[in-house]
Structure formats: C-alpha cells, structure tokens
mmCIF file of C-alpha atoms and ligand atoms in Angstrom:
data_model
loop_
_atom_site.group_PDB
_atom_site.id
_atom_site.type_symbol
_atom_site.label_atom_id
_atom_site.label_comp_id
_atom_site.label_asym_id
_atom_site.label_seq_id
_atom_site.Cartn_x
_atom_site.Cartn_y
_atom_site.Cartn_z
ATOM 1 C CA UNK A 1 2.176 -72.442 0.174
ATOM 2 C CA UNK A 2 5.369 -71.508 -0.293
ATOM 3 C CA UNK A 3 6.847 -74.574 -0.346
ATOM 4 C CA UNK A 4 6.522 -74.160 -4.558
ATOM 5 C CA UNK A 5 9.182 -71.365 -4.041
ATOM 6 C CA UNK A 6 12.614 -71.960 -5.409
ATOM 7 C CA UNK A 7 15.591 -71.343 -2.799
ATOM 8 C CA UNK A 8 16.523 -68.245 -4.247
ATOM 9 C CA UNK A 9 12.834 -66.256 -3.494
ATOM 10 C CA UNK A 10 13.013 -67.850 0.198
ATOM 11 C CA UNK A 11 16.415 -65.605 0.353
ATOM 12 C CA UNK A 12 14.960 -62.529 -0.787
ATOM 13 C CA UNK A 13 14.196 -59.361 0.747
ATOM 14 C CA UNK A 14 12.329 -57.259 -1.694
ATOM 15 C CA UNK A 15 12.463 -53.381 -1.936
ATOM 16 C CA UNK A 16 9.673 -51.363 -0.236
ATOM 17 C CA UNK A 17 8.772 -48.278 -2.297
ATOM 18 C CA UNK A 18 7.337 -45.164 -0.723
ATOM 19 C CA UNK A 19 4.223 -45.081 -0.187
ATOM 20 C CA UNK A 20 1.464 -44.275 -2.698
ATOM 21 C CA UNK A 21 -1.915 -43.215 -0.464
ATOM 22 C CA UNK A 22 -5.060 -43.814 -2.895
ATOM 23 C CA UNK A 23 -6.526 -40.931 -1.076
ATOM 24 C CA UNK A 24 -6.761 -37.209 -2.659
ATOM 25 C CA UNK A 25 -5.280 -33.848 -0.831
ATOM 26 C CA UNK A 26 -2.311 -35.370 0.764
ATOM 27 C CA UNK A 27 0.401 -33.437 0.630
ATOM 28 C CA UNK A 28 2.483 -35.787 -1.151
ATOM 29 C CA UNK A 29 6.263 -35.087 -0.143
ATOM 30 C CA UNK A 30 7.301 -38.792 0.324
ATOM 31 C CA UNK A 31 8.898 -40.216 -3.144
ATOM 32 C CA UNK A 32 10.728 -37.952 -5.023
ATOM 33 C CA UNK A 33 7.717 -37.418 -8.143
ATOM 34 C CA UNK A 34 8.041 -33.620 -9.642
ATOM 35 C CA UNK A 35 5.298 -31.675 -8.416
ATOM 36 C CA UNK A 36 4.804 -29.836 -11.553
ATOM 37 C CA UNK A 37 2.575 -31.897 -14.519
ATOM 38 C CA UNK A 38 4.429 -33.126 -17.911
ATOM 39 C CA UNK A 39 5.027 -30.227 -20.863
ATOM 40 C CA UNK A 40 2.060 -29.897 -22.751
ATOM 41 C CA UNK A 41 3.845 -31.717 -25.720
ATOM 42 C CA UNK A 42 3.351 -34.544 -23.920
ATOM 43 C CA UNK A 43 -0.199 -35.006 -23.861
ATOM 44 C CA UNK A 44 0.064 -34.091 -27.458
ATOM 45 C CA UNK A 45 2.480 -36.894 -28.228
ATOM 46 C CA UNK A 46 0.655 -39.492 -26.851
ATOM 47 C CA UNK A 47 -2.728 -38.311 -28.226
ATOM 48 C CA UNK A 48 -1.298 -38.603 -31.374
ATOM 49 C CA UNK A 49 0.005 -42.355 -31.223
ATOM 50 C CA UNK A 50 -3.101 -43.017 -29.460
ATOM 51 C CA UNK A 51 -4.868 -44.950 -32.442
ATOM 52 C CA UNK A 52 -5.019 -48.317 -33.998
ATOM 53 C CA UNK A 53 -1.412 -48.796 -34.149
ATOM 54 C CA UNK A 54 -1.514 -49.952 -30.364
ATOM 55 C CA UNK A 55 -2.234 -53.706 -31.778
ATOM 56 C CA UNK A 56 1.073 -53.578 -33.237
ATOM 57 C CA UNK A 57 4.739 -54.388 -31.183
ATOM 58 C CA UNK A 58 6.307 -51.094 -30.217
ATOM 59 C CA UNK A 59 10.071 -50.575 -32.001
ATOM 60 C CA UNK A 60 11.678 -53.505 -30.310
ATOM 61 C CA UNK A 61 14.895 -50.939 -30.023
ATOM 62 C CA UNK A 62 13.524 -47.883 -29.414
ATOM 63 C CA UNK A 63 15.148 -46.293 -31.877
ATOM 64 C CA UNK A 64 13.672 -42.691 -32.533
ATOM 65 C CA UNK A 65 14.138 -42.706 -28.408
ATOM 66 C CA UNK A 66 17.612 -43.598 -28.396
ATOM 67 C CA UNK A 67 18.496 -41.125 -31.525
ATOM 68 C CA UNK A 68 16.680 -38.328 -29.627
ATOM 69 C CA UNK A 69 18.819 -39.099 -26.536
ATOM 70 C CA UNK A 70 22.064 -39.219 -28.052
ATOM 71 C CA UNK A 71 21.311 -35.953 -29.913
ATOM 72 C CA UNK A 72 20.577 -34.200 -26.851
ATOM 73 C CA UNK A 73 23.846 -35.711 -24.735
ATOM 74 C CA UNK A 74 26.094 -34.978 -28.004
ATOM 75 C CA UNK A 75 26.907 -39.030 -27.886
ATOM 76 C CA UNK A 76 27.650 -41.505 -30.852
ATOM 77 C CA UNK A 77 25.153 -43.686 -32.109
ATOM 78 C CA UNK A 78 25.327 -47.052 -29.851
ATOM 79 C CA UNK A 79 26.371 -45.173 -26.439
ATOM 80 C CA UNK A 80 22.388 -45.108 -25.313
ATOM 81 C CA UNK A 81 20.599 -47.855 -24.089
ATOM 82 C CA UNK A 82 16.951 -47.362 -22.609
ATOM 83 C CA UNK A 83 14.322 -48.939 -20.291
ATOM 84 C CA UNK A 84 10.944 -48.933 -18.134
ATOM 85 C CA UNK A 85 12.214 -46.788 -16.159
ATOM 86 C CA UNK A 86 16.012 -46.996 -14.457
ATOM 87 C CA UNK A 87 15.449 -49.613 -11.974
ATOM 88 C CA UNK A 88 15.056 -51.456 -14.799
ATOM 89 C CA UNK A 89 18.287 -50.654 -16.439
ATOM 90 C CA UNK A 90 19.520 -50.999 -13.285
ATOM 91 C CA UNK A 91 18.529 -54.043 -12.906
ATOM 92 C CA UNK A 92 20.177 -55.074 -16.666
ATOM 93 C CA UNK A 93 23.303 -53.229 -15.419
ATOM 94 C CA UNK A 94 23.633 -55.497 -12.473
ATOM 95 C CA UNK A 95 23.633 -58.804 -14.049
ATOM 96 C CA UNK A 96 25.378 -57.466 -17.377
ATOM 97 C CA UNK A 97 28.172 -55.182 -15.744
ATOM 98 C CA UNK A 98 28.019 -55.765 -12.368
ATOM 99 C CA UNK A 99 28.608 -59.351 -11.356
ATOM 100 C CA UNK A 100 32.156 -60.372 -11.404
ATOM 101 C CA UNK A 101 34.219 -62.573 -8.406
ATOM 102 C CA UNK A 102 35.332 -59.623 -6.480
ATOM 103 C CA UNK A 103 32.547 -57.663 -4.197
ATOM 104 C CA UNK A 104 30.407 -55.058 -5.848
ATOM 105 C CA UNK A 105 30.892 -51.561 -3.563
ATOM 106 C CA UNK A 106 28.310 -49.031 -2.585
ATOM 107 C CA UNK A 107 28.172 -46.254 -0.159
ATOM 108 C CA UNK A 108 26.763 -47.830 3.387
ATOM 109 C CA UNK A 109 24.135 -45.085 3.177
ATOM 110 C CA UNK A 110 22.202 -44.982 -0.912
ATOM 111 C CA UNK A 111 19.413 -46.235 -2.897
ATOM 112 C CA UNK A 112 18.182 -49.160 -1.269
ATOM 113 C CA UNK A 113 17.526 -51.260 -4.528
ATOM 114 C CA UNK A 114 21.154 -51.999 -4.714
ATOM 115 C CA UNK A 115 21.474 -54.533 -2.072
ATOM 116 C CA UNK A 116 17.966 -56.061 -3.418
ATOM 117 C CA UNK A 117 19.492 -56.550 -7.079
ATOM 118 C CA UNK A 118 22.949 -58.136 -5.298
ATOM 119 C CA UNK A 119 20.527 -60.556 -3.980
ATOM 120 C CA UNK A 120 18.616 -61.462 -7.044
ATOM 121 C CA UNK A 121 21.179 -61.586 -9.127
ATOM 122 C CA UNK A 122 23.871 -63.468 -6.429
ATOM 123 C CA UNK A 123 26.373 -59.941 -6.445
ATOM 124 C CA UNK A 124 28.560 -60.145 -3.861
ATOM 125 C CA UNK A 125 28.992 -56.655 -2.090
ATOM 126 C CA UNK A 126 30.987 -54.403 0.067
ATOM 127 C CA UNK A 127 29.568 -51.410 2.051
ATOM 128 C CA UNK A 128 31.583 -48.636 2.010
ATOM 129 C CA UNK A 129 30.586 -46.398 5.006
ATOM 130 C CA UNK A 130 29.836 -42.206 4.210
ATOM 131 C CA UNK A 131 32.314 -39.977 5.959
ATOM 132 C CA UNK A 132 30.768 -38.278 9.476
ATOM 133 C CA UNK A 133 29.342 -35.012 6.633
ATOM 134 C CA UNK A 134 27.711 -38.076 4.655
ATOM 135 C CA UNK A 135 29.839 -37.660 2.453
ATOM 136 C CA UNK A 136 31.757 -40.280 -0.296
ATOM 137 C CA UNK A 137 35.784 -40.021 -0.275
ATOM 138 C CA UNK A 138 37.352 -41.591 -3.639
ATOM 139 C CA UNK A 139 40.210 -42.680 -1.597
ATOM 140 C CA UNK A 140 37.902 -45.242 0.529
ATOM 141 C CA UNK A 141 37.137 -47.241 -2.478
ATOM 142 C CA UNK A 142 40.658 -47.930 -3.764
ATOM 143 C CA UNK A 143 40.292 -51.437 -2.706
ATOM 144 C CA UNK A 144 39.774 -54.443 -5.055
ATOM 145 C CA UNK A 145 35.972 -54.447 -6.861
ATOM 146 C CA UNK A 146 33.969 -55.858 -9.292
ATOM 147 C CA UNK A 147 32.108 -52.625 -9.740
ATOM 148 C CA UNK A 148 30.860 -49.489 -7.583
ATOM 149 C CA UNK A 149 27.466 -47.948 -8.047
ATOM 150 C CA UNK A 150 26.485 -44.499 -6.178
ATOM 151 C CA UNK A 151 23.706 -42.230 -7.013
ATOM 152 C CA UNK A 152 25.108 -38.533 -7.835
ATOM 153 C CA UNK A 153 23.522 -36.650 -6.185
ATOM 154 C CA UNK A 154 23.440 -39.693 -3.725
ATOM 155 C CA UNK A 155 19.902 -40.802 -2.077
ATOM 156 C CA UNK A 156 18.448 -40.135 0.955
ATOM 157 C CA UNK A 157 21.393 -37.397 1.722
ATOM 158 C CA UNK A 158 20.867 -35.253 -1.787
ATOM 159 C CA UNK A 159 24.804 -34.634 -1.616
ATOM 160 C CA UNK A 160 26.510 -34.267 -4.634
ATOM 161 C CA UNK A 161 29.945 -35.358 -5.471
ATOM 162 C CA UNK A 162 31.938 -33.253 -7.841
ATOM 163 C CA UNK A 163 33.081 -34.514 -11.238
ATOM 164 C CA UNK A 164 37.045 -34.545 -10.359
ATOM 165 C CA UNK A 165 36.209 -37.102 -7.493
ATOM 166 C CA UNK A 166 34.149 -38.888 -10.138
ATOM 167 C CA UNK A 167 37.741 -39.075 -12.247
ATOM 168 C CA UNK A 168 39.215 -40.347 -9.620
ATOM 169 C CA UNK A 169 37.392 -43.227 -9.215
ATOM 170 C CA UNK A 170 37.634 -43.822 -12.812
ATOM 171 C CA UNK A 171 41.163 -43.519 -13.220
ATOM 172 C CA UNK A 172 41.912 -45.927 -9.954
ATOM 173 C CA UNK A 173 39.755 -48.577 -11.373
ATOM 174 C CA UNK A 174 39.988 -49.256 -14.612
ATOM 175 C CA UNK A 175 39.191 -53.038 -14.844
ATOM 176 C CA UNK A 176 35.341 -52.114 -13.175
ATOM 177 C CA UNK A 177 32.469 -50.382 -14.263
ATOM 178 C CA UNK A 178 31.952 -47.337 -12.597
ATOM 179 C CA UNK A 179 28.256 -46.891 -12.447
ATOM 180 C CA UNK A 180 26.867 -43.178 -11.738
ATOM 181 C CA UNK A 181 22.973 -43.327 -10.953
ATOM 182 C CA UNK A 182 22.388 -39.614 -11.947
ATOM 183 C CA UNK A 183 18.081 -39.621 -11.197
ATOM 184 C CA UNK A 184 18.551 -36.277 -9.672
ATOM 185 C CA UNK A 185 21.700 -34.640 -11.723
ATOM 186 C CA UNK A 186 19.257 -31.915 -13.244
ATOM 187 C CA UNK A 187 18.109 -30.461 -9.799
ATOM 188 C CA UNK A 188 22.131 -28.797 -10.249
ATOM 189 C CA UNK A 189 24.730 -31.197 -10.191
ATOM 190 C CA UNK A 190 27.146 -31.690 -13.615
ATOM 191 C CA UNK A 191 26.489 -34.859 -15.599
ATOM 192 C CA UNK A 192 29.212 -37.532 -15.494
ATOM 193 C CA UNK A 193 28.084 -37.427 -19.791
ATOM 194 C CA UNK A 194 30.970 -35.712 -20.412
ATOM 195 C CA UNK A 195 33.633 -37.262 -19.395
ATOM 196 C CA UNK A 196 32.119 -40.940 -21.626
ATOM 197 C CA UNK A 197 34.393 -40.396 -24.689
ATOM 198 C CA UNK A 198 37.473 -40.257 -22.179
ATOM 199 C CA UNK A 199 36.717 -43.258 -19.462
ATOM 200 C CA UNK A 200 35.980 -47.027 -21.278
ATOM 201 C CA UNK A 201 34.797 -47.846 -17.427
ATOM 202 C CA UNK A 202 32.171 -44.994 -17.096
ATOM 203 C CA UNK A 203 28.290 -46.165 -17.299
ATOM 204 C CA UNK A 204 25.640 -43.146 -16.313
ATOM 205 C CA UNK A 205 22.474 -43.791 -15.632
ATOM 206 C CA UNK A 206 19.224 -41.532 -15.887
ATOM 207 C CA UNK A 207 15.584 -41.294 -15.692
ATOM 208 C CA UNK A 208 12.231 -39.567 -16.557
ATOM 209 C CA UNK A 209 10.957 -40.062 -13.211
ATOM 210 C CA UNK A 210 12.278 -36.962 -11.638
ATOM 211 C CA UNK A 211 13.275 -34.209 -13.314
ATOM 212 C CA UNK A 212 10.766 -35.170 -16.187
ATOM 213 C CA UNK A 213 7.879 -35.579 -14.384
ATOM 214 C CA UNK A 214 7.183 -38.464 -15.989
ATOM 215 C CA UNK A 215 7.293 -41.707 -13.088
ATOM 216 C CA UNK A 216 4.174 -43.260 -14.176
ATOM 217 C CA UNK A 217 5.298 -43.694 -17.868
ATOM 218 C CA UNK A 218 8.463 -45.561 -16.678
ATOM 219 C CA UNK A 219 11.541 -44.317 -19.235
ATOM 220 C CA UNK A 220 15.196 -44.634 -17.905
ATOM 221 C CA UNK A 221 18.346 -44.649 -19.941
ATOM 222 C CA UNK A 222 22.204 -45.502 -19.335
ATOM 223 C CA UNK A 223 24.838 -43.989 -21.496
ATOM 224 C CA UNK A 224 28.399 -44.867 -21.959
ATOM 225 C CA UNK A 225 30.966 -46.577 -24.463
ATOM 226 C CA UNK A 226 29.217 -48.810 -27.071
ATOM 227 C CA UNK A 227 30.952 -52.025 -25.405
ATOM 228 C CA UNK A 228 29.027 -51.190 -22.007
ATOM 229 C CA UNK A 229 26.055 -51.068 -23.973
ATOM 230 C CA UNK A 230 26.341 -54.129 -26.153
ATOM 231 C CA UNK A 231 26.516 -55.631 -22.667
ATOM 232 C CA UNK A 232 22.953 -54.561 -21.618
ATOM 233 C CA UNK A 233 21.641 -55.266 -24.611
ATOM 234 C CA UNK A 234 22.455 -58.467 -24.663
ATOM 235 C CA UNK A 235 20.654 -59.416 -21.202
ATOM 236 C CA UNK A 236 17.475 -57.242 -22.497
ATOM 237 C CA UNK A 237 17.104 -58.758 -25.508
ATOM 238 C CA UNK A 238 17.513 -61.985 -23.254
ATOM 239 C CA UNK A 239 14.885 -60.796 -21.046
ATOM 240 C CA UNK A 240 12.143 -58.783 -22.664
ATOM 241 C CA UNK A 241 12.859 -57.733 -26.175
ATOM 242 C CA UNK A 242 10.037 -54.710 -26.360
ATOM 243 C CA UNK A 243 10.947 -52.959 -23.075
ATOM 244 C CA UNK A 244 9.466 -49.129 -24.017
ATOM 245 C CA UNK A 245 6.011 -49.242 -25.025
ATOM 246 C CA UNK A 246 4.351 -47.037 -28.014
ATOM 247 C CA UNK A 247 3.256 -44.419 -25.921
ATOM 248 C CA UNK A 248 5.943 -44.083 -23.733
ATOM 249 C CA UNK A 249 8.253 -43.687 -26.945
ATOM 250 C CA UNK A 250 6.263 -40.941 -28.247
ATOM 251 C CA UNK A 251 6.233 -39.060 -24.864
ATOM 252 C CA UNK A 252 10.285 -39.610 -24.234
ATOM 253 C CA UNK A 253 11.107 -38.307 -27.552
ATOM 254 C CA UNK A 254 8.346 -35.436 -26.924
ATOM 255 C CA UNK A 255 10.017 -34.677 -23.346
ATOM 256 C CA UNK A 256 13.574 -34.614 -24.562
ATOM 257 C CA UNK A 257 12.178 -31.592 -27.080
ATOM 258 C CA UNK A 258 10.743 -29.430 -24.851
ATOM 259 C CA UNK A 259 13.966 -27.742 -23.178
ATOM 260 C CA UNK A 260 12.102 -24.713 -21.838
ATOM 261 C CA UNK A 261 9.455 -26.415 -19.842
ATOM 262 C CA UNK A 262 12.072 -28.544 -18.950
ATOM 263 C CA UNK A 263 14.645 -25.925 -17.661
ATOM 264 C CA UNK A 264 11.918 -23.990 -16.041
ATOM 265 C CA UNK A 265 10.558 -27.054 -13.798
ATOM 266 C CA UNK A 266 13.738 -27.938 -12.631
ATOM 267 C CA UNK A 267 14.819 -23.922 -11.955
ATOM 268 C CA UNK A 268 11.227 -23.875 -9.040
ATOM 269 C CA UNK A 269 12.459 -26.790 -8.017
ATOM 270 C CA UNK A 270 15.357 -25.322 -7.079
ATOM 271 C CA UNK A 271 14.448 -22.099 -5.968
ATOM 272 C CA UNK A 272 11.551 -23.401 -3.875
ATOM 273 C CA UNK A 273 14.451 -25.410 -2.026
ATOM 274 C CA UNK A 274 16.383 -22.473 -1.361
ATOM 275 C CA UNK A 275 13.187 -20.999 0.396
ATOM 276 C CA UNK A 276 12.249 -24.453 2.188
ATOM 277 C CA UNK A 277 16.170 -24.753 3.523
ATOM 278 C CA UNK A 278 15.948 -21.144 5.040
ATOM 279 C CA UNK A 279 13.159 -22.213 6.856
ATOM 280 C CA UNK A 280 14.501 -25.014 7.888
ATOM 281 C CA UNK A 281 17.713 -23.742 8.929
ATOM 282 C CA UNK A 282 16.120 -21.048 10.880
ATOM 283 C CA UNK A 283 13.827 -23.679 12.641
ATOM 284 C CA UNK A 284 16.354 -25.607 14.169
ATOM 285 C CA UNK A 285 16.830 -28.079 11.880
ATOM 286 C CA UNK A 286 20.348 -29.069 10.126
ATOM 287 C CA UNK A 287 20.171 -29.726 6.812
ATOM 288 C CA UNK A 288 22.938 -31.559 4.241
ATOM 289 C CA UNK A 289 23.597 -29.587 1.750
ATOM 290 C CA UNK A 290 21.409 -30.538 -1.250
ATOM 291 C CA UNK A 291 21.261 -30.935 -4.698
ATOM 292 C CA UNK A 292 18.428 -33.209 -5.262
ATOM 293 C CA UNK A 293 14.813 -32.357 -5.274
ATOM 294 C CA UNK A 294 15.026 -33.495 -1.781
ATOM 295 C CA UNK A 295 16.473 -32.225 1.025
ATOM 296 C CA UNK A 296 17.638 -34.708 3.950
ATOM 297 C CA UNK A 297 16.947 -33.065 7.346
ATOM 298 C CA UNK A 298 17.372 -33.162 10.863
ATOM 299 C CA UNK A 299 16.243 -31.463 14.151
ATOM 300 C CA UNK A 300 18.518 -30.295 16.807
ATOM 301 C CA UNK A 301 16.140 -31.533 19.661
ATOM 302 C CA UNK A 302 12.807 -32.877 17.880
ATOM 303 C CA UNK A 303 12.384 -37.086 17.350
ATOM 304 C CA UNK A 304 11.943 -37.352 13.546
ATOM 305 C CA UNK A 305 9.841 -40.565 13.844
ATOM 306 C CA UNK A 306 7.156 -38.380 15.801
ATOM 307 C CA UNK A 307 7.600 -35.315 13.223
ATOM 308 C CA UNK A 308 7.014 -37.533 10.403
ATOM 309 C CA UNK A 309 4.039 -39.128 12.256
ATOM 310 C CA UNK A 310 2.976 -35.789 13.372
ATOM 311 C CA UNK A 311 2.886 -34.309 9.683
ATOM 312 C CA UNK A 312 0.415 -37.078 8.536
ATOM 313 C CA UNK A 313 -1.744 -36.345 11.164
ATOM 314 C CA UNK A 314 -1.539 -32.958 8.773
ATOM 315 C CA UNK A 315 -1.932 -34.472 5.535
ATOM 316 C CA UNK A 316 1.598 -34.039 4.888
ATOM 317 C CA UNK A 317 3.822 -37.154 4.549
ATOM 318 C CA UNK A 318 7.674 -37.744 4.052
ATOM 319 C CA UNK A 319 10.202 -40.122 4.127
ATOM 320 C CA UNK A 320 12.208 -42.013 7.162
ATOM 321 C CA UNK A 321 14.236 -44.525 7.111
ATOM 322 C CA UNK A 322 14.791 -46.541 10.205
ATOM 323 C CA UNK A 323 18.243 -47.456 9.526
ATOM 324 C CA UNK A 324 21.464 -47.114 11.062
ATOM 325 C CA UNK A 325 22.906 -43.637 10.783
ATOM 326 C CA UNK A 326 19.809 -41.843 9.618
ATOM 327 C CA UNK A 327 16.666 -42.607 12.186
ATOM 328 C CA UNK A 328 16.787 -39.232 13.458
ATOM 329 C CA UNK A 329 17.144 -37.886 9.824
ATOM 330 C CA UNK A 330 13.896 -36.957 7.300
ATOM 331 C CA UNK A 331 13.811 -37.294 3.275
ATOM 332 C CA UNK A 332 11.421 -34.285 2.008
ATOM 333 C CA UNK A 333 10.639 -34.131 -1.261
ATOM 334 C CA UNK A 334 10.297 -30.305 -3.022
ATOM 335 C CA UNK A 335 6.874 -29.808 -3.647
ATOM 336 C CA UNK A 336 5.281 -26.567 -5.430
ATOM 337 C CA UNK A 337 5.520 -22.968 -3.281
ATOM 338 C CA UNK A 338 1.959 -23.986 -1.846
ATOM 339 C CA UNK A 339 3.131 -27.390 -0.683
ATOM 340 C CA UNK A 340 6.081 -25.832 0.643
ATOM 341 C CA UNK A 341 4.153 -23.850 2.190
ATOM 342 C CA UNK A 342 1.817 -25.468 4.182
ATOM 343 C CA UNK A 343 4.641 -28.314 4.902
ATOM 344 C CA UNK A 344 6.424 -24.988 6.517
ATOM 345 C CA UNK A 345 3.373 -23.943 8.351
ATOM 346 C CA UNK A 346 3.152 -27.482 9.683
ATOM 347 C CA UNK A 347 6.292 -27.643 11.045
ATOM 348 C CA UNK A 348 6.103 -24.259 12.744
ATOM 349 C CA UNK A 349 2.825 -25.787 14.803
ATOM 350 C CA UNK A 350 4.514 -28.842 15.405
ATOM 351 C CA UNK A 351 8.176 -27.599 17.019
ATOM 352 C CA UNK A 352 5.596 -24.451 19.027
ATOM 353 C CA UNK A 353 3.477 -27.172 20.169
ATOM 354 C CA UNK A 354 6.749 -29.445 21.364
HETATM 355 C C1 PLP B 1 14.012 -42.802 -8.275
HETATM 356 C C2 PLP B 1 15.345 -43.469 -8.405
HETATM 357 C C3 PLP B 1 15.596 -44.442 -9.364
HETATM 358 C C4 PLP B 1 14.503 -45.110 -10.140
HETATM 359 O O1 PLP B 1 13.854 -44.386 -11.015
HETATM 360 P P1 PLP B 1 12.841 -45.018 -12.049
HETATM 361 O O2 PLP B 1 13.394 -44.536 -13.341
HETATM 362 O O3 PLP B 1 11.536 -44.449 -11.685
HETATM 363 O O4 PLP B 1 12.878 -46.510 -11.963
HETATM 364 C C5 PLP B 1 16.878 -44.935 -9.508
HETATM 365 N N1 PLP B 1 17.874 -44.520 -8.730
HETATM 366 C C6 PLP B 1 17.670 -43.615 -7.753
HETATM 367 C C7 PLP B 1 18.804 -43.201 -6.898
HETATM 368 C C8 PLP B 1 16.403 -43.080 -7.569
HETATM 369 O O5 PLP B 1 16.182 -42.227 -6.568
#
C-alpha cells in the first residue's frame, strides 16, 4: 500500500536503534543507558506532580527547566533551549541551523542519525573520513560548509577531541554553526559550554539519556548564543509547541539538583572502565582510547561478528556495526562492576575456547 506514500518517505532510510530485548536478565551492554537507577529525588519529583494537574498543558516553554539549566551552565537567560530528548533537538537543529546551499560535514565514522535527518530534512552532506587512530583533524574540515556536527566524545569510537581543536573549528568557520553533540561529555571530557560567550557559531548539545540515567523520560537540551536559539525555537513552536511533558519537567529540574548522585554515577562509570580496559588490553584486544561510557574494541585475531554472537549465546549483548571501517570493531557499553564482570568472564571462555 504504499503507493499513499509521498516521494520523500519512498527516499528514506530510517535509523535503527539498538536493540531493546523484552526479556529480563540480559546483560544489557548494547545502547549506551547508565546502569545505575535515577537519584532518589527523582522518584520524589515526579510523585509529587503526579496528581490532577496532569489534565492540564505542561509549561509550553519549559521554563523552571530552562532556568535550572542555565543556572547550572552559568549561561544568560535565552542561551537554553530543551527537548524530548536530543534527537529531538537534533532534529530542530537540523532544519533550523543546519540546512544552508553548501554541504553539511560530519566525520565518515559518528552517530548514525545524522545522515537520516540530512535525508528528511533534504541537507546536503559531506563525509569527512577519521584519521587511521579514528581520530578528527580540524584541518580536514577547512573546506566550504553549511554546518559540521560531531559528537564529543564522538560515537561508536568514545574518542574525545580536546577543546583547542574545538576553537579551531570555530575560528575557521565563522559563517556555520558548529554543532558539538556532547551525550557523553560527563563520562570526562570538558564541555564546549565555556567557550559560548566567546564563539556566535558555537551550538552544544546535551542529554539526560546518559549520564542522567534518565533515557526513558526523554530530556535533551542545546545551549549557545540567544540568536542560535531563537532559531530552534522558532521551528518547535512550528512543530509541537508543548515538547517536555509535566513529569519530565519535574524530574529534569530534580536531576539537575542532585550533583552528588550525579558526580558519583558518572565517577563508577569511569572507574569500572578503567578495570574493563585492563582486561581488555591484557586479553588481546586493542582498545581506542575512551571517554564515553563505552569503550570501542577490537581483537587482535578474534571475528567480532562471532564474539558479539557468541556473548548472546551468554546473555550478554553489545553493539556492531557492519560498516566500513569498523566490522571487526565492538561498541560495549559500561555496565555496573557485576556486569563488568560477568561480560569479563565471558570473554575469557570465549577467546580459551577459540
Ligand atoms: C544517545 C545519543 C543521542 C540521543 O540521545 P537522546 O537524548 O536519548 O535522544 C544523541 N547523540 C548521540 C551521539 C548519542 O549517542
């Protein structure tokens, strides 16, 4: 029946999300989620907006959210904007910021939503391959743009790039938007925030999904100059006018005041990849350097199709991608020390039994 599609859905080529099993005691290492459960203020905020109020429309600009946001990032009132969750704001940024004559440019190797939005949206685009380390070099994209978007830490590779190379990029492009997807920035990378006063070009983009622990309630945020975010608030309020829901308000502004749970999630997270690259590195397997709550990994010898297939057969399940450049490579997410644990012991069996 799809002859009542319009030409543009025939041309599509929708994103495919990880996998999410509807069965219990997998070891669930495949999309990124925090392993630890929301702060305990959480529950408590949404218990207490949890009444009749819920017939009424939510704040249709979210603004206790946005106020609580630009407290915590030290920005001006106007430089937030917020969303369910930042593929949506992504998705705003694209057809606010993002779509000029000249080809959009991403690294050949990222978030694979990019190339989905270029194709809703009509973005043309530019690859711009990683460097042999995976890594992104300023210098490559000093070519003409309408934009460039790169998660930092980028996605699959968890590799960070370092704030000077992010001024570079600013200062050789002024006339585009400089878009830095930060979804992992608080697993210990430095936040392109600070450097919004100084660049009119700079648009950073965040989420609850990680480091919050909060994917199912869908929150993401951009912040930059208040001209950027006129921008996207022009195409929301064109699109869906009462984006964040009641509950999820309560529970952003709830998140954003609970530092120490905060600090101390991400700070496991962490160590419990220091432990899981050790192993890794000892077990024949190279590892990029990460800074994600990922790690991107591969073995010296060992197919990583058949490990990946081999690890469900254990209840265990990661990522691969089979795409240029990466098919031998695995995405594993940084679960608790238990997970870690038995996704170690796994692997042990599985490179004795090789
Ligand atoms: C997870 C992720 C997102 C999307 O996060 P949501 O806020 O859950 O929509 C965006 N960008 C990158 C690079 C991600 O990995």
């Amino acid at each position: 029946m799809s002859q009542f599609w319009s030409d543009l859905v025939h041309t599509l080529t929708p994103y495919v999300p990880g996998e999410q099993p509807k069965v219990d005691n997998l070891v669930k290492l495949n999309t990124n989620e925090n392993p630890y459960p929301p702060s305990q203020k959480i529950y408590d905020a949404i218990a207490s907006v949890n009444d009749e109020r819920l017939r009424l429309y939510p704040d249709p600009n979210s603004d206790n959210l946005k106020t609580a946001l630009q407290t915590h990032y030290n920005l001006n009132s106007g430089q937030v904007f917020v969303g369910n969750g930042s593929d949506e704001v992504l998705a705003h940024i694209f057809s606010a910021l993002l779509k000029h004559d000249k080809p959009l440019l991403f690294p050949d190797i990222t978030y694979s939503f990019y190339p989905v939005y270029c194709g809703l949206y009509g973005i043309d685009y530019q690859t711009i391959p990683l460097t042999e380390n995976f890594e992104i070099n300023p210098d490559d994209y000093a070519i003409e743009n309408g934009g460039i978007i790169f998660p930092n830490p980028n996605a699959p590779t968890g590799r960070l790039l370092a704030l000077d190379a992010i001024e570079t990029l600013l200062k050789n492009n002024p006339d585009s938007v400089i878009v830095v997807d930060e979804a992992y920035i608080d697993f210990g990378g430095e936040s392109a925030v600070s450097l919004i006063q100084d660049y009119a070009n700079l648009l950073v983009v965040q989420t609850y999904s990680k480091s919050r622990s909060l994917a199912g309630l869908r929150i993401g945020y951009a912040m930059g100059q208040q001209h950027l975010i006129e921008g996207l608030e022009r195409v929301k309020n064109s699109f869906n006018s009462y984006p964040i829901d009641r509950v999820a308000l309560a529970a952003g502004v709830a998140a954003i005041e609970d530092q120490p749970y905060f600090d101390d999630c991400c700070e496991k997270i962490i160590q419990t990849r220091n432990n899981l690259v050790e192993f890794l590195t000892a077990n024949g397997f190279e590892v990029i350097p990460s800074s994600a709550n990922f790690v991107f990994t591969k073995h010296k010898t060992l197919d990583a199709s058949t490990i990946a297939q081999q690890l469900r057969e254990k209840a265990i399940i990661v990522r691969h991608f089979k795409l240029p450049r990466i098919d031998q490579y695995l995405r594993i997410t940084i679960g608790t020390d238990e997970e870690n644990q038995a996704l170690c012991n796994a692997l042990a069996d599985i490179i004795k039994s090789a």
